[in-house]
Each structure stands twice: as C-alpha cells, then as structure tokens.
Coordinates of C-alpha atoms in Angstrom, one line a residue:
M288 CA 0.0 0.0 0.1
K289 CA 2.8 2.4 0.9
K290 CA 4.7 1.7 -2.3
R291 CA 1.5 2.4 -4.3
Q292 CA 0.8 5.6 -2.5
T293 CA 4.4 6.8 -3.0
A294 CA 3.9 6.2 -6.8
E295 CA 0.8 7.8 -6.8
F296 CA 2.1 11.0 -5.3
R297 CA 5.2 10.9 -7.7
V298 CA 2.8 10.8 -10.6
Y299 CA 0.5 13.5 -9.2
R300 CA 3.4 15.8 -8.2
Q301 CA 5.1 15.6 -11.6
L302 CA 1.8 16.2 -13.6
K303 CA 0.7 19.0 -11.3
D304 CA 4.3 20.6 -11.4
A305 CA 4.1 20.6 -15.1
L306 CA 0.6 22.2 -15.2
L307 CA 1.7 24.8 -12.8
A308 CA 4.7 25.6 -14.9
R309 CA 2.5 25.9 -18.0
K310 CA 4.2 23.0 -19.6
I311 CA 1.0 21.0 -20.7
A312 CA -1.6 22.6 -22.8
P313 CA -5.2 22.8 -21.7
G314 CA -7.1 20.0 -23.4
T315 CA -4.2 17.7 -23.7
Q316 CA -4.9 13.9 -23.1
L317 CA -3.1 12.5 -20.2
V318 CA -2.5 9.1 -21.7
E319 CA -2.1 6.5 -19.0
Q320 CA 0.3 4.3 -21.0
V321 CA 2.7 7.2 -21.9
I322 CA 2.7 8.2 -18.2
S323 CA 3.3 4.5 -17.2
E324 CA 6.1 4.1 -19.8
K325 CA 7.8 7.5 -18.8
L326 CA 7.6 7.1 -15.0
T327 CA 7.9 3.3 -14.8
V328 CA 4.7 3.0 -12.7
S329 CA 1.7 0.8 -13.1
R330 CA -1.7 2.0 -14.1
T331 CA -3.4 1.9 -10.5
P332 CA -1.5 4.8 -9.0
I333 CA -1.7 6.7 -12.2
R334 CA -5.5 6.5 -12.2
H335 CA -5.5 7.6 -8.4
A336 CA -3.3 10.5 -9.2
L337 CA -5.5 11.5 -12.1
K338 CA -8.7 11.4 -9.9
R339 CA -6.9 13.5 -7.4
L340 CA -6.2 16.1 -10.1
E341 CA -9.9 15.7 -11.1
L342 CA -11.0 16.6 -7.6
E343 CA -8.8 19.8 -7.8
G344 CA -10.5 20.8 -11.0
L345 CA -7.3 20.6 -13.1
V346 CA -8.3 17.3 -15.1
Q347 CA -11.6 16.0 -16.6
I348 CA -12.0 12.4 -16.8
I349 CA -14.2 11.2 -19.7
P350 CA -15.6 7.6 -19.5
N351 CA -14.4 5.6 -22.3
R352 CA -12.2 8.3 -23.5
G353 CA -9.6 9.2 -20.7
A354 CA -8.3 12.0 -18.7
F355 CA -7.8 15.6 -20.2
V356 CA -6.3 18.8 -18.8
V357 CA -9.3 21.0 -18.5
H358 CA -9.9 23.5 -21.3
P359 CA -12.6 26.1 -20.3
T360 CA -13.8 28.4 -23.2
R361 CA -13.6 32.1 -23.1
E362 CA -17.4 32.2 -22.7
E363 CA -17.3 29.8 -19.7
I364 CA -14.6 32.0 -18.1
T365 CA -16.7 35.3 -18.9
S366 CA -19.7 33.7 -17.1
F367 CA -17.7 32.7 -14.3
F368 CA -16.2 36.3 -13.5
E369 CA -19.7 37.9 -14.0
L370 CA -21.1 35.6 -11.3
R371 CA -18.0 36.0 -9.1
K372 CA -18.3 39.6 -9.1
E373 CA -21.9 39.7 -7.9
L374 CA -20.8 37.2 -5.1
E375 CA -18.0 39.7 -4.3
Y376 CA -20.6 42.5 -3.9
L377 CA -22.7 40.3 -1.5
T378 CA -19.5 39.8 0.7
V379 CA -19.3 43.7 0.9
K380 CA -22.9 44.0 1.6
Y381 CA -22.8 41.5 4.5
G382 CA -19.3 41.4 5.5
L383 CA -18.2 45.1 5.5
P384 CA -20.3 46.3 8.3
K385 CA -19.2 43.4 10.7
V386 CA -15.3 44.1 10.2
K387 CA -13.7 45.1 13.5
K388 CA -10.4 46.8 14.0
N389 CA -8.7 43.7 15.4
D390 CA -9.6 42.0 12.0
M391 CA -7.2 44.4 10.1
P392 CA -3.8 43.0 10.9
R393 CA -4.9 39.7 9.1
L394 CA -5.6 41.5 5.9
Y395 CA -2.1 43.5 6.1
T396 CA -0.4 40.1 6.8
F397 CA -2.0 38.8 3.6
L398 CA -0.6 41.8 1.7
K399 CA 3.0 41.3 3.0
E400 CA 2.8 37.5 2.4
E401 CA 1.3 38.1 -1.2
Q402 CA 4.3 40.3 -2.2
E403 CA 6.7 37.8 -1.0
T404 CA 5.1 35.1 -3.3
Y405 CA 5.8 37.3 -6.3
R406 CA 9.4 37.7 -5.3
Q407 CA 9.7 33.9 -4.9
K408 CA 7.6 33.1 -7.9
D409 CA 5.5 30.8 -5.8
L410 CA 2.3 30.3 -7.7
L411 CA 0.9 27.7 -5.4
K412 CA 1.3 30.0 -2.3
Y413 CA 0.0 32.9 -4.1
V414 CA -3.3 31.1 -5.0
E415 CA -3.7 30.0 -1.6
L416 CA -3.2 33.6 -0.2
N417 CA -5.4 35.2 -2.9
K418 CA -8.2 32.6 -1.9
Q419 CA -8.0 33.4 1.6
F420 CA -7.8 37.4 1.0
H421 CA -11.1 37.1 -1.2
L422 CA -12.8 34.9 1.5
F423 CA -12.2 37.4 4.1
L424 CA -15.4 39.3 4.1
A425 CA -17.5 36.4 3.5
E426 CA -15.9 34.7 6.6
V427 CA -16.4 38.1 8.6
S428 CA -20.1 38.0 7.7
G429 CA -20.7 34.8 9.4
N430 CA -23.2 33.7 6.7
K431 CA -22.4 30.1 6.1
F432 CA -24.0 30.0 2.6
L433 CA -22.1 33.1 1.4
M434 CA -18.9 31.5 2.8
R435 CA -19.6 28.1 1.0
Y436 CA -20.5 29.7 -2.3
M437 CA -17.6 32.0 -2.3
D438 CA -15.2 29.2 -1.3
E439 CA -16.5 27.1 -4.2
M440 CA -16.0 30.1 -6.7
L441 CA -12.7 30.8 -5.5
T442 CA -11.6 27.1 -5.8
Q443 CA -12.7 27.4 -9.4
S444 CA -10.9 30.5 -9.9
N445 CA -7.7 28.8 -8.8
V446 CA -7.9 26.6 -11.8
Y447 CA -7.8 29.5 -14.0
L448 CA -5.1 31.1 -12.3
F449 CA -2.9 27.8 -12.5
L450 CA -3.7 27.4 -16.1
F451 CA -3.7 30.9 -17.5
D452 CA -2.7 33.7 -15.2
V453 CA 0.4 35.9 -15.9
F454 CA 1.7 35.4 -12.5
Y455 CA 5.3 34.3 -13.7
H456 CA 5.5 37.4 -16.0
V457 CA 4.7 40.1 -13.3
E458 CA 7.6 41.9 -11.4
P459 CA 6.6 42.9 -7.8
G460 CA 7.0 46.7 -8.4
E461 CA 4.7 46.5 -11.6
N462 CA 1.9 44.5 -10.0
V463 CA -1.5 46.2 -10.6
R464 CA -3.5 43.5 -8.8
F465 CA -1.4 43.9 -5.7
R466 CA -1.9 47.6 -5.7
E467 CA -5.7 46.9 -6.1
H468 CA -5.6 44.5 -3.0
E469 CA -3.9 47.3 -1.0
E470 CA -6.6 49.8 -2.1
M471 CA -9.2 47.1 -1.2
V472 CA -7.8 46.9 2.4
N473 CA -7.7 50.8 2.8
A474 CA -11.4 50.8 1.7
I475 CA -12.3 48.0 4.1
E476 CA -10.5 49.7 7.0
N477 CA -12.3 53.0 6.2
R478 CA -15.7 51.1 5.8
D479 CA -15.8 52.9 2.4
Q480 CA -18.4 50.6 0.7
Q481 CA -18.8 52.5 -2.7
T482 CA -15.1 52.5 -3.3
L483 CA -14.8 49.0 -2.3
L484 CA -17.4 48.0 -4.9
E485 CA -15.7 50.0 -7.6
L486 CA -12.4 48.3 -6.8
I487 CA -13.9 45.0 -7.0
D488 CA -15.5 45.7 -10.5
L489 CA -12.0 47.0 -11.6
H490 CA -10.2 44.1 -9.9
M491 CA -12.4 41.5 -11.7
K492 CA -11.8 43.1 -15.0
H493 CA -8.1 43.0 -14.6
S494 CA -8.2 39.6 -13.2
F495 CA -9.9 38.3 -16.6
D496 CA -7.8 40.4 -18.8
D497 CA -4.7 39.0 -17.2
L498 CA -5.6 35.4 -18.4
R499 CA -3.3 34.4 -21.3
L500 CA -6.0 32.3 -23.1
E501 CA -4.0 31.7 -26.3
D502 CA -1.3 29.1 -27.1
N503 CA 1.9 29.6 -25.0
G504 CA 4.2 27.1 -26.7
Y505 CA 3.4 24.1 -24.5
S506 CA 5.4 21.0 -24.5
S507 CA 4.2 17.3 -25.3
L508 CA 3.3 15.0 -22.6
E509 CA 6.2 12.8 -23.5
D510 CA 8.7 15.6 -23.2
V511 CA 7.4 17.0 -19.9
L512 CA 7.8 13.5 -18.2
E513 CA 11.4 13.2 -19.4
D514 CA 12.4 16.6 -17.7

C-alpha cells in the first residue's frame, strides 16, 4: 500500500508541477500508457493521481475516452467572472459592516505574504493567499451560505490562475492587482463601501484580462515527463 501511495504521489506531483509551470496545454490528453512508460509505474497509481487532479479541477476524466487537462472556453470563463463579481458584491454587503479593528492585521499580513510570493515566484502559495484574501469578508459576515459559495467560486478561480494567469511574468513593483488589493484593504479599513465596490469591479476586469488564453508554446506530455 505504501509503495502504491508513493508512486501515486510521484505521478500526481510531476503532472501538477508541469501544469503549474504551464508546460502542458489545456485540452491535452493524459494518456495512462505514456505516463506508465515514462515514469515506470503501473496503471493503478496513475488512475488515483488523475482522480486527485480531477478533484482539484485541473483534469476532466471522460468515461471511455480518458483523462484530459481541463480546457474552459472564453465564454465559460466570462460567465464565471460575472457571477463571481456578484458574489464579491454580496460579501461587501454582508461582511463590511461586521469588520472590526482587530480584523485588520490579518489583511495586512495577507498583503505582506502576497508580495513575497511574487518575489519567490511561488504560484501555489499565491493562489492559496489570494483565496484567503477574497474569502475574508464572507467569513467576517458569518453567513455560512455565502462562505460556502465563495469558497467554491474561488476554488474554481484557482484553476484559471493555475492554467492561464500571468503570475510568472509580473514583477513585484509592476503589480497592478497587488496595488488593487492594497486599495481594497484601505477601503475596508475606512468602511468605504462605494469605493470597495468600484475596486472589486476593476479588480475582476483586470483578473480576467490577465488570463493568457492563447497558445503559449506548450510541450508534449512525453517531453514533460522526461524533464
């Protein structure tokens, strides 16, 4: 059992690292036979690893066809951001009035740690912090339904960040989204609802515009697994 789990994690980690590094194109079929030959592992741990990636939203497993890197359309992503913006508005409505002074250090810690992720080029940590930052008002609201739906939306948003975001191409001093996060924190501290709503609208627009949805010169599955 331990040997299988080790093989499963190795497959999972190598595929996920390749996806985070933008080496495998969205829509690519993750052929079990190729993975088995390149990594010298049996099919069982491969299937478990692919299932794990499916649960994270990075892979789609289609019965009788196989596993594929997810490939959302521009229309799907547009619809997602439109709905996410509405949920963000609701977090302002229900969360902002409940923010206390002793909540603010948490937000400033997010900003400090976020800036460090850009310096370290740590996409995984950035995505985690970004999710916690945007969950803040929903959590402060105490509305369990709002928290649940925001969590689900941000989990889906992470998939788009993993696959398409310009994270690796942004220098810390040129980061528009980070400055928007700073301005959002200031608006929260000042309980400035109108400014915060305007910032969310702008932030969602920039987040969508920053997605690189065109072909980025990806590698083949075989080449990735030989690295």
